[in-house]
Coordinates of C-alpha atoms and ligand atoms in Angstrom, one line a residue:
X1 CA -8.3 -19.3 7.6
X2 CA -10.5 -16.7 9.3
X3 CA -11.9 -14.1 7.1
X4 CA -11.4 -10.6 8.4
X5 CA -12.7 -8.3 5.4
X6 CA -14.6 -10.3 2.8
X7 CA -14.1 -9.7 -1.1
X8 CA -17.3 -7.6 -1.4
X9 CA -16.3 -5.4 1.4
X10 CA -12.9 -4.8 -0.1
X11 CA -14.4 -3.9 -3.5
X12 CA -16.9 -1.5 -1.7
X13 CA -14.2 0.2 0.2
X14 CA -12.0 0.6 -3.0
X15 CA -15.0 2.4 -4.6
X16 CA -15.2 4.7 -1.6
X17 CA -11.5 5.5 -1.5
X18 CA -11.5 6.0 -5.4
X19 CA -14.0 8.7 -5.3
X20 CA -12.0 11.3 -3.3
X21 CA -8.8 10.4 -5.2
X22 CA -10.4 10.8 -8.4
X23 CA -11.8 14.3 -7.4
X24 CA -8.5 15.4 -6.1
X25 CA -6.4 14.1 -8.8
X26 CA -8.4 14.9 -11.8
X27 CA -6.4 16.6 -14.5
X28 CA -3.1 16.4 -12.8
X29 CA -1.8 13.0 -14.7
X30 CA -0.6 11.7 -11.5
X31 CA 2.2 9.1 -11.0
X32 CA 0.7 6.2 -8.9
X33 CA 3.5 4.4 -7.1
X34 CA 2.7 0.7 -6.2
X35 CA 4.7 -0.6 -3.4
X36 CA 5.5 -4.2 -4.4
X37 CA 4.6 -6.9 -4.0
X38 CA 1.5 -6.5 -1.6
X39 CA -0.1 -3.5 -3.1
X40 CA -0.2 -5.0 -6.5
X41 CA -3.9 -6.2 -6.3
X42 CA -5.0 -2.9 -4.6
X43 CA -3.2 -0.9 -7.4
X44 CA -4.9 -2.8 -10.0
X45 CA -8.3 -2.3 -8.6
X46 CA -7.9 1.1 -7.8
X47 CA -6.6 2.5 -11.1
X48 CA -9.6 0.9 -12.8
X49 CA -11.5 3.1 -11.0
X50 CA -9.8 6.5 -11.7
X51 CA -11.4 8.1 -15.1
X52 CA -8.4 10.0 -16.4
X53 CA -4.7 10.0 -17.6
X54 CA -2.4 8.7 -15.1
X55 CA 0.9 6.8 -14.8
X56 CA 1.9 3.8 -12.9
X57 CA 5.4 2.9 -11.3
X58 CA 6.4 0.3 -9.0
X59 CA 8.9 0.2 -6.3
X60 CA 10.3 -2.6 -4.1
X61 CA 11.8 -2.0 -0.7
X62 CA 12.7 -4.4 2.1
X63 CA 12.1 -3.3 5.5
X64 CA 12.6 -6.3 7.6
X65 CA 15.6 -8.6 6.8
X66 CA 14.8 -11.7 8.2
X67 CA 12.7 -10.7 11.2
X68 CA 9.0 -10.0 11.2
X69 CA 9.4 -6.8 13.0
X70 CA 10.3 -3.7 11.4
X71 CA 13.9 -2.5 12.0
X72 CA 13.7 1.0 10.5
X73 CA 16.4 -0.2 8.1
X74 CA 14.9 0.1 4.6
X75 CA 16.6 -0.8 1.5
X76 CA 15.4 0.2 -2.1
X77 CA 15.4 -3.1 -4.1
X78 CA 13.7 -1.7 -7.2
X79 CA 13.5 2.1 -7.9
X80 CA 11.5 4.0 -10.2
X81 CA 11.9 4.4 -13.8
X82 CA 10.7 7.9 -14.2
X83 CA 11.6 11.2 -12.7
X84 CA 8.9 12.6 -10.5
X85 CA 10.2 16.2 -10.1
X86 CA 7.2 18.6 -10.5
X87 CA 4.7 15.5 -10.6
X88 CA 1.9 14.7 -8.4
X89 CA 2.7 11.5 -6.8
X90 CA 0.4 8.9 -5.0
X91 CA 1.9 6.1 -3.1
X92 CA -0.1 3.0 -3.1
X93 CA 0.5 0.8 -0.1
X94 CA -1.1 -2.5 1.1
X95 CA -0.4 -2.0 4.9
X96 CA 1.1 0.4 7.2
X97 CA 2.1 -1.3 10.5
X98 CA 4.9 0.3 12.3
X99 CA 4.9 3.2 9.8
X100 CA 8.7 2.8 9.3
X101 CA 8.7 1.7 5.7
X102 CA 6.4 4.4 4.7
X103 CA 8.2 7.1 6.5
X104 CA 11.5 6.1 4.8
X105 CA 9.7 6.0 1.4
X106 CA 8.4 9.3 2.1
X107 CA 11.5 11.0 2.8
X108 CA 13.3 9.5 0.0
X109 CA 10.8 10.6 -2.8
X110 CA 10.2 14.0 -1.2
X111 CA 14.0 14.6 -1.8
X112 CA 13.2 14.1 -5.6
X113 CA 10.9 17.4 -5.5
X114 CA 7.5 16.1 -6.6
X115 CA 4.7 18.7 -6.8
X116 CA 2.9 16.8 -4.2
X117 CA 3.2 13.4 -2.4
X118 CA 0.5 11.5 -0.7
X119 CA -0.4 8.1 0.3
X120 CA -3.3 5.8 0.0
X121 CA -3.1 2.6 2.2
X122 CA -5.7 -0.1 2.0
X123 CA -5.0 -1.3 5.7
X124 CA -3.5 0.5 8.7
X125 CA -2.6 -1.1 12.2
X126 CA -2.9 2.1 14.0
X127 CA -2.1 0.7 17.3
X128 CA 1.4 -0.3 16.2
X129 CA 2.9 3.0 15.2
X130 CA 6.3 4.0 15.9
X131 CA 6.5 6.4 13.0
X132 CA 3.7 8.6 11.9
X133 CA 4.4 9.1 8.3
X134 CA 0.6 10.5 7.7
X135 CA -1.7 8.7 5.0
X136 CA -4.1 11.0 3.4
X137 CA -6.4 8.0 2.4
X138 CA -6.9 5.0 4.6
X139 CA -9.2 2.0 3.8
X140 CA -9.5 0.0 7.1
X141 CA -8.1 0.2 10.4
X142 CA -7.3 -3.2 11.6
X143 CA -6.5 -4.8 14.9
X144 CA -2.8 -6.1 15.5
X145 CA -3.0 -9.3 13.8
X146 CA -1.1 -10.8 11.1
X147 CA -3.0 -10.7 7.9
X148 CA -2.8 -12.3 4.7
X149 CA -4.5 -12.3 1.0
X150 CA -5.3 -9.6 -1.5
X151 CA -1.8 -9.3 -2.2
X152 CA -0.4 -9.7 1.3
X153 CA 1.5 -12.7 2.0
X154 CA 3.0 -15.1 4.7
X155 CA 6.3 -16.5 3.4
X156 CA 5.2 -15.6 -0.2
X157 CA 1.8 -17.5 0.2
X158 CA -1.7 -16.4 0.2
X159 CA -1.3 -13.2 -2.0
X160 CA -3.7 -14.5 -4.5
X161 CA -6.7 -14.7 -2.0
X162 CA -9.6 -12.2 -3.0
X163 CA -10.1 -11.5 0.6
X164 CA -8.1 -10.5 3.7
X165 CA -7.7 -13.2 6.3
X166 CA -5.9 -14.2 9.4
X167 CA -4.1 -17.5 9.4
X168 CA -5.2 -19.8 12.2
X169 CA -2.7 -21.8 14.3
X170 CA -3.6 -25.2 12.8
X171 CA -2.8 -24.2 9.1
Ligands
IMP201 P1 6.1 -1.2 8.5 O1 7.4 -0.7 8.1 O2 6.1 -1.8 10.0 O3 4.8 -0.2 8.5 O4 5.7 -2.4 7.6 C1 5.0 -2.2 6.6 C2 5.2 -3.5 5.6 O5 5.3 -4.8 6.6 C3 3.9 -3.6 4.9 O6 4.0 -3.0 3.5 C4 4.1 -5.2 4.6 O7 4.7 -5.6 3.5 C5 4.5 -5.9 5.9 N1 3.4 -6.1 6.8 C6 3.0 -5.4 8.0 N2 2.0 -6.1 8.5 C7 1.6 -7.0 7.8 C8 0.8 -8.0 7.8 O8 -0.2 -8.2 8.9 N3 0.8 -9.1 7.0 C9 1.5 -9.1 5.9 N4 2.3 -8.2 5.9 C10 2.5 -7.1 6.6
MG202 MG1 4.3 -3.4 1.8

C-alpha cells in the first residue's frame, strides 16, 4: 500500500473544511446526508467538528453494477428516513469521480424541495468528470488513481484504514 494522504493530513483537512461549514450552517439545524458506505468515516469526523444542532441521515446508491466505471445508471438502495422539504441539506460524499452519482443524487434530492442543497466531498478526481454536479466544499483534488482507505474500499476491503492509499500491483 502506498500512502497518498496520511492520517494527520486528513484530520487537518477536515478541520479546514469544518470551519466554513460551521459558519454557513450555524443556527439552521441542517440535515447532513452521508452517502453509504464510503463517506461514513468522513461524516463521523466532520459532525464532531460542528458545534450546533444538526441531523444525520444515510442514503445508499449503486452506480456501477459490476463494472468499475460509472454507467450513469444510479439506483437508490436505501432512502432517507426524513422529509427534507424546506430543510438545509448538505450531502457528505467520500469521492467524486465522473460526477454521475452525485449529479443523480442532487437531482433526486432537489425534487424534494429542500431550502438549500450543497455537497461536501473529501476527495475529487477533477480530471475524470463527465458530469459537473458542483461541490460547494472539496477536501483534496487527487490524481486519477484508484484509492482506498478511510471508508473507501476495493471489493469491500480497506475501509478501516485511517489514511488514503493506493493499492500496489503486488498486493
Ligand atoms: P462517480 O459517479 O464516477 O462520481 O462515482 C463516485 C463513486 O464511485 C464514489 O462515491 C465511490 O463510491 C466510487 N469511487 C470512485 N472512485 C473511487 C476510488 O478511487 N476508490 C474507491 N471508490 C471510488
Ligand atoms: Mg460514494
